[in-house]
Amino acid sequence: MILFLLLLTYWQETVPLKPSDEFEVLVDFQFKTRPQDANGNYSVNFTDSEKKTTYNGEQLGYLILNVKLNKLNEHELKVRGVNSMGKRVISRKVSTGTIVKLDLGFIYDIKKHYTANEYTLFLSGAKSDTSKIVLTIQDDGTFLVNGVVQGKF
């Protein structure tokens, strides 16, 4: 009985990856200046002093990902996105051709894990998740889509 429950739990939690020919990820890489704080410093606002980094107004790499859903099956009606920090980043209805915009932020912050480095988009129907897309940026800047290397930042 316990084995059955464990298998049932594993089966329920496993959501298959969406085939790569049914979507595309468009990278919008920009250079931006980090906003100034009240003292006129360019900094990352974290309570941990070792995470505080100051910049002198230099341009830093900034990443926005646009995921275009080219093909959906009849059960894929909604998208729900969560990041590696457990925050919900999107939840809405979708149709074929929908573009899901993910504003990831500064590349430096992502690689240092000051902000989320992984985003999972769950495509679902009325009752359950049918597929997912996993977008990851590793510590060295390697960019993966569903575990496949797509480039490096």
Short mmCIF file of N, CA and C in Angstrom, two decimals:
data_model
loop_
_atom_site.label_atom_id
_atom_site.label_comp_id
_atom_site.label_asym_id
_atom_site.label_seq_id
_atom_site.Cartn_x
_atom_site.Cartn_y
_atom_site.Cartn_z
N MET A 1 0.82 -1.19 0.00
CA MET A 1 0.00 0.00 0.00
C MET A 1 0.87 1.26 0.00
N ILE A 2 1.93 1.25 0.80
CA ILE A 2 2.82 2.41 0.87
C ILE A 2 3.53 2.60 -0.47
N LEU A 3 3.95 1.51 -1.10
CA LEU A 3 4.60 1.60 -2.40
C LEU A 3 3.64 2.20 -3.43
N PHE A 4 2.39 1.79 -3.38
CA PHE A 4 1.38 2.34 -4.30
C PHE A 4 1.24 3.84 -4.11
N LEU A 5 1.19 4.30 -2.85
CA LEU A 5 1.06 5.72 -2.57
C LEU A 5 2.28 6.51 -3.04
N LEU A 6 3.47 5.94 -2.86
CA LEU A 6 4.68 6.59 -3.32
C LEU A 6 4.69 6.72 -4.85
N LEU A 7 4.31 5.64 -5.54
CA LEU A 7 4.25 5.68 -7.00
C LEU A 7 3.19 6.67 -7.49
N LEU A 8 2.06 6.71 -6.81
CA LEU A 8 1.00 7.64 -7.18
C LEU A 8 1.46 9.08 -6.99
N THR A 9 2.16 9.36 -5.89
CA THR A 9 2.68 10.70 -5.63
C THR A 9 3.70 11.09 -6.69
N TYR A 10 4.62 10.17 -7.03
CA TYR A 10 5.62 10.45 -8.06
C TYR A 10 4.95 10.72 -9.39
N TRP A 11 3.97 9.93 -9.76
CA TRP A 11 3.28 10.08 -11.04
C TRP A 11 2.55 11.42 -11.11
N GLN A 12 1.95 11.85 -10.01
CA GLN A 12 1.21 13.10 -10.00
C GLN A 12 2.13 14.32 -10.10
N GLU A 13 3.33 14.23 -9.55
CA GLU A 13 4.24 15.37 -9.53
C GLU A 13 5.07 15.50 -10.80
N THR A 14 5.13 14.44 -11.61
CA THR A 14 5.94 14.47 -12.81
C THR A 14 5.14 15.05 -13.97
N VAL A 15 5.55 16.21 -14.42
CA VAL A 15 4.91 16.88 -15.55
C VAL A 15 5.91 16.82 -16.70
N PRO A 16 5.51 16.32 -17.87
CA PRO A 16 6.46 16.21 -18.98
C PRO A 16 6.87 17.57 -19.54
N LEU A 17 8.07 17.60 -20.12
CA LEU A 17 8.56 18.82 -20.76
C LEU A 17 7.83 19.02 -22.09
N LYS A 18 7.54 20.26 -22.40
CA LYS A 18 6.89 20.58 -23.67
C LYS A 18 7.92 20.39 -24.79
N PRO A 19 7.55 19.73 -25.88
CA PRO A 19 8.49 19.53 -27.00
C PRO A 19 9.00 20.87 -27.53
N SER A 20 10.28 20.92 -27.86
CA SER A 20 10.92 22.18 -28.26
C SER A 20 10.39 22.73 -29.59
N ASP A 21 9.76 21.91 -30.41
CA ASP A 21 9.22 22.41 -31.67
C ASP A 21 7.85 23.08 -31.50
N GLU A 22 7.31 23.09 -30.28
CA GLU A 22 6.00 23.69 -30.02
C GLU A 22 6.09 25.08 -29.39
N PHE A 23 7.31 25.56 -29.15
CA PHE A 23 7.50 26.90 -28.58
C PHE A 23 8.87 27.40 -28.98
N GLU A 24 9.08 28.70 -28.82
CA GLU A 24 10.41 29.26 -29.04
C GLU A 24 10.68 30.32 -27.97
N VAL A 25 11.94 30.45 -27.62
CA VAL A 25 12.35 31.43 -26.62
C VAL A 25 13.13 32.52 -27.33
N LEU A 26 12.61 33.74 -27.25
CA LEU A 26 13.25 34.89 -27.87
C LEU A 26 13.95 35.69 -26.78
N VAL A 27 15.25 35.89 -26.94
CA VAL A 27 16.06 36.59 -25.94
C VAL A 27 16.11 38.07 -26.27
N ASP A 28 15.74 38.89 -25.30
CA ASP A 28 15.83 40.35 -25.42
C ASP A 28 16.90 40.80 -24.43
N PHE A 29 18.14 40.88 -24.92
CA PHE A 29 19.28 41.27 -24.07
C PHE A 29 19.52 42.75 -24.24
N GLN A 30 19.53 43.47 -23.14
CA GLN A 30 19.70 44.92 -23.16
C GLN A 30 20.82 45.32 -22.21
N PHE A 31 21.24 46.56 -22.32
CA PHE A 31 22.16 47.13 -21.34
C PHE A 31 21.43 48.24 -20.63
N LYS A 32 21.43 48.17 -19.31
CA LYS A 32 20.74 49.16 -18.50
C LYS A 32 21.65 49.60 -17.36
N THR A 33 21.36 50.79 -16.86
CA THR A 33 22.04 51.30 -15.68
C THR A 33 21.20 50.94 -14.47
N ARG A 34 21.85 50.43 -13.45
CA ARG A 34 21.14 50.07 -12.22
C ARG A 34 20.58 51.35 -11.60
N PRO A 35 19.33 51.32 -11.14
CA PRO A 35 18.73 52.52 -10.53
C PRO A 35 19.51 52.97 -9.29
N GLN A 36 19.50 54.28 -9.04
CA GLN A 36 20.18 54.84 -7.88
C GLN A 36 19.32 54.67 -6.64
N ASP A 37 19.98 54.52 -5.50
CA ASP A 37 19.25 54.52 -4.23
C ASP A 37 19.16 55.95 -3.71
N ALA A 38 18.63 56.14 -2.52
CA ALA A 38 18.40 57.48 -1.96
C ALA A 38 19.70 58.26 -1.77
N ASN A 39 20.82 57.58 -1.60
CA ASN A 39 22.10 58.25 -1.37
C ASN A 39 22.85 58.54 -2.67
N GLY A 40 22.24 58.22 -3.81
CA GLY A 40 22.91 58.44 -5.08
C GLY A 40 23.84 57.32 -5.48
N ASN A 41 23.81 56.20 -4.75
CA ASN A 41 24.65 55.05 -5.07
C ASN A 41 23.87 54.09 -5.96
N TYR A 42 24.60 53.37 -6.79
CA TYR A 42 24.01 52.30 -7.59
C TYR A 42 24.28 51.01 -6.84
N SER A 43 23.23 50.40 -6.31
CA SER A 43 23.48 49.23 -5.49
C SER A 43 22.35 48.22 -5.58
N VAL A 44 22.66 47.02 -5.15
CA VAL A 44 21.67 45.96 -5.01
C VAL A 44 21.15 46.06 -3.59
N ASN A 45 19.87 46.13 -3.41
CA ASN A 45 19.30 46.29 -2.08
C ASN A 45 19.04 44.94 -1.42
N PHE A 46 20.01 44.46 -0.70
CA PHE A 46 19.87 43.23 0.06
C PHE A 46 20.32 43.51 1.49
N THR A 47 19.73 42.80 2.44
CA THR A 47 20.11 43.01 3.82
C THR A 47 21.46 42.39 4.14
N ASP A 48 21.83 41.34 3.46
CA ASP A 48 23.10 40.67 3.68
C ASP A 48 24.22 41.54 3.11
N SER A 49 25.14 41.98 3.96
CA SER A 49 26.18 42.91 3.53
C SER A 49 27.09 42.33 2.45
N GLU A 50 27.29 41.02 2.43
CA GLU A 50 28.17 40.46 1.40
C GLU A 50 27.50 40.44 0.03
N LYS A 51 26.18 40.60 -0.01
CA LYS A 51 25.47 40.65 -1.28
C LYS A 51 25.38 42.07 -1.84
N LYS A 52 25.75 43.07 -1.06
CA LYS A 52 25.64 44.46 -1.51
C LYS A 52 26.80 44.78 -2.44
N THR A 53 26.48 45.18 -3.64
CA THR A 53 27.48 45.51 -4.64
C THR A 53 27.19 46.90 -5.16
N THR A 54 28.20 47.74 -5.22
CA THR A 54 28.00 49.12 -5.67
C THR A 54 28.59 49.28 -7.08
N TYR A 55 27.88 50.05 -7.91
CA TYR A 55 28.30 50.33 -9.27
C TYR A 55 28.37 51.83 -9.46
N ASN A 56 29.19 52.27 -10.38
CA ASN A 56 29.35 53.70 -10.65
C ASN A 56 28.59 54.10 -11.91
N GLY A 57 27.35 53.70 -12.02
CA GLY A 57 26.54 54.09 -13.16
C GLY A 57 26.87 53.37 -14.45
N GLU A 58 27.61 52.26 -14.36
CA GLU A 58 27.98 51.54 -15.57
C GLU A 58 26.79 50.77 -16.14
N GLN A 59 26.83 50.49 -17.42
CA GLN A 59 25.79 49.73 -18.09
C GLN A 59 26.00 48.25 -17.80
N LEU A 60 24.94 47.57 -17.37
CA LEU A 60 25.00 46.15 -17.04
C LEU A 60 24.03 45.38 -17.95
N GLY A 61 24.35 44.11 -18.19
CA GLY A 61 23.48 43.26 -19.00
C GLY A 61 22.17 42.99 -18.29
N TYR A 62 21.07 43.14 -19.02
CA TYR A 62 19.72 42.97 -18.47
C TYR A 62 18.98 42.02 -19.40
N LEU A 63 18.25 41.06 -18.83
CA LEU A 63 17.66 40.00 -19.63
C LEU A 63 16.14 39.94 -19.51
N ILE A 64 15.50 39.92 -20.67
CA ILE A 64 14.06 39.67 -20.76
C ILE A 64 13.89 38.51 -21.73
N LEU A 65 13.11 37.50 -21.33
CA LEU A 65 12.83 36.37 -22.20
C LEU A 65 11.37 36.42 -22.65
N ASN A 66 11.14 36.18 -23.92
CA ASN A 66 9.80 36.10 -24.47
C ASN A 66 9.60 34.68 -24.98
N VAL A 67 8.67 33.95 -24.37
CA VAL A 67 8.39 32.58 -24.76
C VAL A 67 7.14 32.59 -25.63
N LYS A 68 7.32 32.23 -26.90
CA LYS A 68 6.20 32.22 -27.85
C LYS A 68 5.67 30.79 -27.95
N LEU A 69 4.38 30.63 -27.66
CA LEU A 69 3.74 29.32 -27.69
C LEU A 69 3.17 29.09 -29.09
N ASN A 70 3.92 28.35 -29.92
CA ASN A 70 3.54 28.13 -31.31
C ASN A 70 2.47 27.07 -31.49
N LYS A 71 2.44 26.09 -30.58
CA LYS A 71 1.47 25.00 -30.71
C LYS A 71 1.01 24.59 -29.32
N LEU A 72 -0.29 24.54 -29.15
CA LEU A 72 -0.89 24.10 -27.89
C LEU A 72 -1.85 22.95 -28.18
N ASN A 73 -1.90 21.98 -27.26
CA ASN A 73 -2.91 20.95 -27.45
C ASN A 73 -4.22 21.43 -26.83
N GLU A 74 -5.28 20.68 -27.02
CA GLU A 74 -6.60 21.13 -26.56
C GLU A 74 -6.72 21.25 -25.04
N HIS A 75 -5.79 20.65 -24.31
CA HIS A 75 -5.83 20.71 -22.85
C HIS A 75 -4.99 21.84 -22.27
N GLU A 76 -4.24 22.53 -23.09
CA GLU A 76 -3.38 23.62 -22.62
C GLU A 76 -4.12 24.95 -22.78
N LEU A 77 -4.74 25.39 -21.70
CA LEU A 77 -5.56 26.59 -21.73
C LEU A 77 -4.96 27.74 -20.94
N LYS A 78 -4.10 27.41 -19.96
CA LYS A 78 -3.53 28.43 -19.08
C LYS A 78 -2.03 28.21 -18.92
N VAL A 79 -1.34 29.28 -18.54
CA VAL A 79 0.07 29.18 -18.19
C VAL A 79 0.23 29.73 -16.78
N ARG A 80 1.04 29.04 -16.00
CA ARG A 80 1.36 29.47 -14.64
C ARG A 80 2.87 29.36 -14.50
N GLY A 81 3.52 30.47 -14.18
CA GLY A 81 4.97 30.49 -14.06
C GLY A 81 5.42 30.74 -12.64
N VAL A 82 6.42 29.97 -12.21
CA VAL A 82 7.03 30.16 -10.89
C VAL A 82 8.54 30.22 -11.07
N ASN A 83 9.20 30.96 -10.18
CA ASN A 83 10.66 31.04 -10.27
C ASN A 83 11.29 30.19 -9.17
N SER A 84 12.61 30.12 -9.19
CA SER A 84 13.34 29.28 -8.24
C SER A 84 13.25 29.78 -6.80
N MET A 85 12.71 30.96 -6.59
CA MET A 85 12.53 31.49 -5.24
C MET A 85 11.09 31.28 -4.76
N GLY A 86 10.31 30.53 -5.54
CA GLY A 86 8.96 30.19 -5.14
C GLY A 86 7.92 31.25 -5.42
N LYS A 87 8.27 32.28 -6.17
CA LYS A 87 7.34 33.37 -6.46
C LYS A 87 6.61 33.10 -7.78
N ARG A 88 5.30 33.31 -7.77
CA ARG A 88 4.53 33.18 -9.00
C ARG A 88 4.80 34.42 -9.85
N VAL A 89 5.21 34.21 -11.10
CA VAL A 89 5.57 35.33 -11.96
C VAL A 89 4.52 35.60 -13.04
N ILE A 90 3.68 34.62 -13.32
CA ILE A 90 2.63 34.81 -14.32
C ILE A 90 1.54 33.76 -14.12
N SER A 91 0.33 34.15 -14.43
CA SER A 91 -0.80 33.23 -14.42
C SER A 91 -1.87 33.84 -15.31
N ARG A 92 -2.11 33.21 -16.46
CA ARG A 92 -3.10 33.75 -17.38
C ARG A 92 -3.52 32.71 -18.40
N LYS A 93 -4.61 33.01 -19.11
CA LYS A 93 -5.06 32.15 -20.19
C LYS A 93 -4.16 32.35 -21.40
N VAL A 94 -4.01 31.29 -22.20
CA VAL A 94 -3.17 31.37 -23.39
C VAL A 94 -3.89 30.77 -24.60
N SER A 95 -3.39 31.14 -25.75
CA SER A 95 -3.84 30.54 -27.01
C SER A 95 -2.62 30.42 -27.91
N THR A 96 -2.76 29.76 -29.03
CA THR A 96 -1.65 29.59 -29.95
C THR A 96 -1.15 30.97 -30.39
N GLY A 97 0.16 31.17 -30.33
CA GLY A 97 0.76 32.45 -30.69
C GLY A 97 0.99 33.39 -29.53
N THR A 98 0.50 33.03 -28.34
CA THR A 98 0.69 33.88 -27.15
C THR A 98 2.17 34.00 -26.84
N ILE A 99 2.58 35.20 -26.47
CA ILE A 99 3.96 35.44 -26.03
C ILE A 99 3.94 35.72 -24.54
N VAL A 100 4.68 34.92 -23.80
CA VAL A 100 4.80 35.07 -22.35
C VAL A 100 6.11 35.81 -22.08
N LYS A 101 6.00 37.02 -21.50
CA LYS A 101 7.18 37.86 -21.23
C LYS A 101 7.66 37.62 -19.81
N LEU A 102 8.95 37.30 -19.67
CA LEU A 102 9.57 37.10 -18.37
C LEU A 102 10.72 38.10 -18.22
N ASP A 103 10.57 39.01 -17.29
CA ASP A 103 11.59 40.03 -17.02
C ASP A 103 12.50 39.46 -15.93
N LEU A 104 13.66 38.91 -16.33
CA LEU A 104 14.54 38.24 -15.39
C LEU A 104 15.42 39.20 -14.60
N GLY A 105 15.82 40.31 -15.19
CA GLY A 105 16.63 41.29 -14.49
C GLY A 105 18.09 41.29 -14.93
N PHE A 106 18.93 41.82 -14.07
CA PHE A 106 20.36 41.95 -14.38
C PHE A 106 21.04 40.58 -14.34
N ILE A 107 21.84 40.31 -15.38
CA ILE A 107 22.55 39.03 -15.50
C ILE A 107 23.45 38.79 -14.29
N TYR A 108 24.14 39.80 -13.82
CA TYR A 108 25.02 39.67 -12.66
C TYR A 108 24.25 39.13 -11.46
N ASP A 109 23.07 39.69 -11.21
CA ASP A 109 22.26 39.27 -10.07
C ASP A 109 21.76 37.84 -10.23
N ILE A 110 21.41 37.46 -11.45
CA ILE A 110 20.93 36.10 -11.70
C ILE A 110 22.05 35.09 -11.45
N LYS A 111 23.24 35.35 -11.98
CA LYS A 111 24.36 34.42 -11.83
C LYS A 111 24.80 34.29 -10.38
N LYS A 112 24.66 35.35 -9.60
CA LYS A 112 25.04 35.32 -8.18
C LYS A 112 23.90 34.83 -7.28
N HIS A 113 22.76 34.51 -7.86
CA HIS A 113 21.57 34.02 -7.14
C HIS A 113 20.98 35.07 -6.20
N TYR A 114 21.20 36.35 -6.50
CA TYR A 114 20.54 37.41 -5.75
C TYR A 114 19.08 37.49 -6.17
N THR A 115 18.82 37.11 -7.40
CA THR A 115 17.45 36.98 -7.92
C THR A 115 17.31 35.56 -8.47
N ALA A 116 16.13 35.21 -8.89
CA ALA A 116 15.86 33.84 -9.36
C ALA A 116 16.69 33.51 -10.60
N ASN A 117 17.15 32.26 -10.67
CA ASN A 117 17.93 31.82 -11.83
C ASN A 117 17.21 30.72 -12.62
N GLU A 118 16.01 30.33 -12.17
CA GLU A 118 15.25 29.32 -12.90
C GLU A 118 13.77 29.68 -12.90
N TYR A 119 13.15 29.52 -14.06
CA TYR A 119 11.73 29.80 -14.23
C TYR A 119 11.08 28.59 -14.86
N THR A 120 9.95 28.17 -14.31
CA THR A 120 9.21 27.04 -14.85
C THR A 120 7.82 27.52 -15.24
N LEU A 121 7.48 27.28 -16.50
CA LEU A 121 6.15 27.62 -17.00
C LEU A 121 5.34 26.33 -17.11
N PHE A 122 4.26 26.24 -16.36
CA PHE A 122 3.38 25.08 -16.40
C PHE A 122 2.19 25.41 -17.30
N LEU A 123 1.96 24.59 -18.30
CA LEU A 123 0.80 24.73 -19.17
C LEU A 123 -0.24 23.74 -18.66
N SER A 124 -1.45 24.22 -18.47
CA SER A 124 -2.45 23.37 -17.83
C SER A 124 -3.82 23.53 -18.46
N GLY A 125 -4.64 22.55 -18.16
CA GLY A 125 -6.03 22.56 -18.58
C GLY A 125 -6.91 22.89 -17.40
N ALA A 126 -8.08 22.33 -17.39
CA ALA A 126 -9.05 22.63 -16.34
C ALA A 126 -8.63 22.06 -14.99
N LYS A 127 -7.96 20.91 -14.98
CA LYS A 127 -7.70 20.27 -13.70
C LYS A 127 -6.23 20.05 -13.36
N SER A 128 -5.39 19.87 -14.37
CA SER A 128 -4.01 19.52 -14.03
C SER A 128 -3.03 20.07 -15.05
N ASP A 129 -1.75 20.09 -14.64
CA ASP A 129 -0.68 20.53 -15.53
C ASP A 129 -0.44 19.47 -16.60
N THR A 130 -0.31 19.90 -17.85
CA THR A 130 -0.10 18.95 -18.95
C THR A 130 1.34 18.94 -19.44
N SER A 131 2.03 20.08 -19.37
CA SER A 131 3.43 20.15 -19.78
C SER A 131 4.09 21.34 -19.11
N LYS A 132 5.42 21.39 -19.24
CA LYS A 132 6.16 22.50 -18.63
C LYS A 132 7.35 22.88 -19.50
N ILE A 133 7.80 24.11 -19.31
CA ILE A 133 9.01 24.64 -19.95
C ILE A 133 9.90 25.15 -18.83
N VAL A 134 11.14 24.67 -18.77
CA VAL A 134 12.06 25.07 -17.70
C VAL A 134 13.20 25.89 -18.31
N LEU A 135 13.36 27.12 -17.83
CA LEU A 135 14.39 28.05 -18.28
C LEU A 135 15.38 28.27 -17.14
N THR A 136 16.66 27.97 -17.37
CA THR A 136 17.66 28.03 -16.31
C THR A 136 18.89 28.80 -16.76
N ILE A 137 19.43 29.62 -15.86
CA ILE A 137 20.73 30.25 -16.08
C ILE A 137 21.64 29.78 -14.96
N GLN A 138 22.69 29.06 -15.34
CA GLN A 138 23.62 28.51 -14.36
C GLN A 138 24.58 29.59 -13.87
N ASP A 139 25.36 29.25 -12.84
CA ASP A 139 26.30 30.19 -12.22
C ASP A 139 27.32 30.76 -13.20
N ASP A 140 27.71 29.97 -14.21
CA ASP A 140 28.69 30.44 -15.18
C ASP A 140 28.05 31.18 -16.35
N GLY A 141 26.70 31.35 -16.32
CA GLY A 141 26.00 32.08 -17.36
C GLY A 141 25.41 31.21 -18.45
N THR A 142 25.60 29.90 -18.37
CA THR A 142 25.05 28.99 -19.38
C THR A 142 23.53 29.03 -19.30
N PHE A 143 22.89 29.20 -20.46
CA PHE A 143 21.44 29.29 -20.55
C PHE A 143 20.88 27.98 -21.10
N LEU A 144 19.97 27.37 -20.32
CA LEU A 144 19.35 26.11 -20.72
C LEU A 144 17.85 26.25 -20.84
N VAL A 145 17.29 25.61 -21.86
CA VAL A 145 15.85 25.51 -22.04
C VAL A 145 15.50 24.04 -22.01
N ASN A 146 14.75 23.61 -21.01
CA ASN A 146 14.40 22.20 -20.81
C ASN A 146 15.65 21.32 -20.76
N GLY A 147 16.72 21.83 -20.15
CA GLY A 147 17.94 21.07 -19.97
C GLY A 147 18.89 21.08 -21.15
N VAL A 148 18.53 21.75 -22.26
CA VAL A 148 19.36 21.82 -23.45
C VAL A 148 20.04 23.18 -23.50
N VAL A 149 21.37 23.18 -23.67
CA VAL A 149 22.14 24.42 -23.70
C VAL A 149 21.75 25.24 -24.94
N GLN A 150 21.44 26.52 -24.69
CA GLN A 150 21.04 27.43 -25.77
C GLN A 150 22.04 28.56 -25.98
N GLY A 151 22.99 28.71 -25.08
CA GLY A 151 23.97 29.77 -25.19
C GLY A 151 24.53 30.13 -23.82
N LYS A 152 25.21 31.27 -23.77
CA LYS A 152 25.84 31.69 -22.53
C LYS A 152 25.80 33.20 -22.43
N PHE A 153 25.51 33.70 -21.23
CA PHE A 153 25.48 35.14 -20.97
C PHE A 153 26.70 35.55 -20.19
#
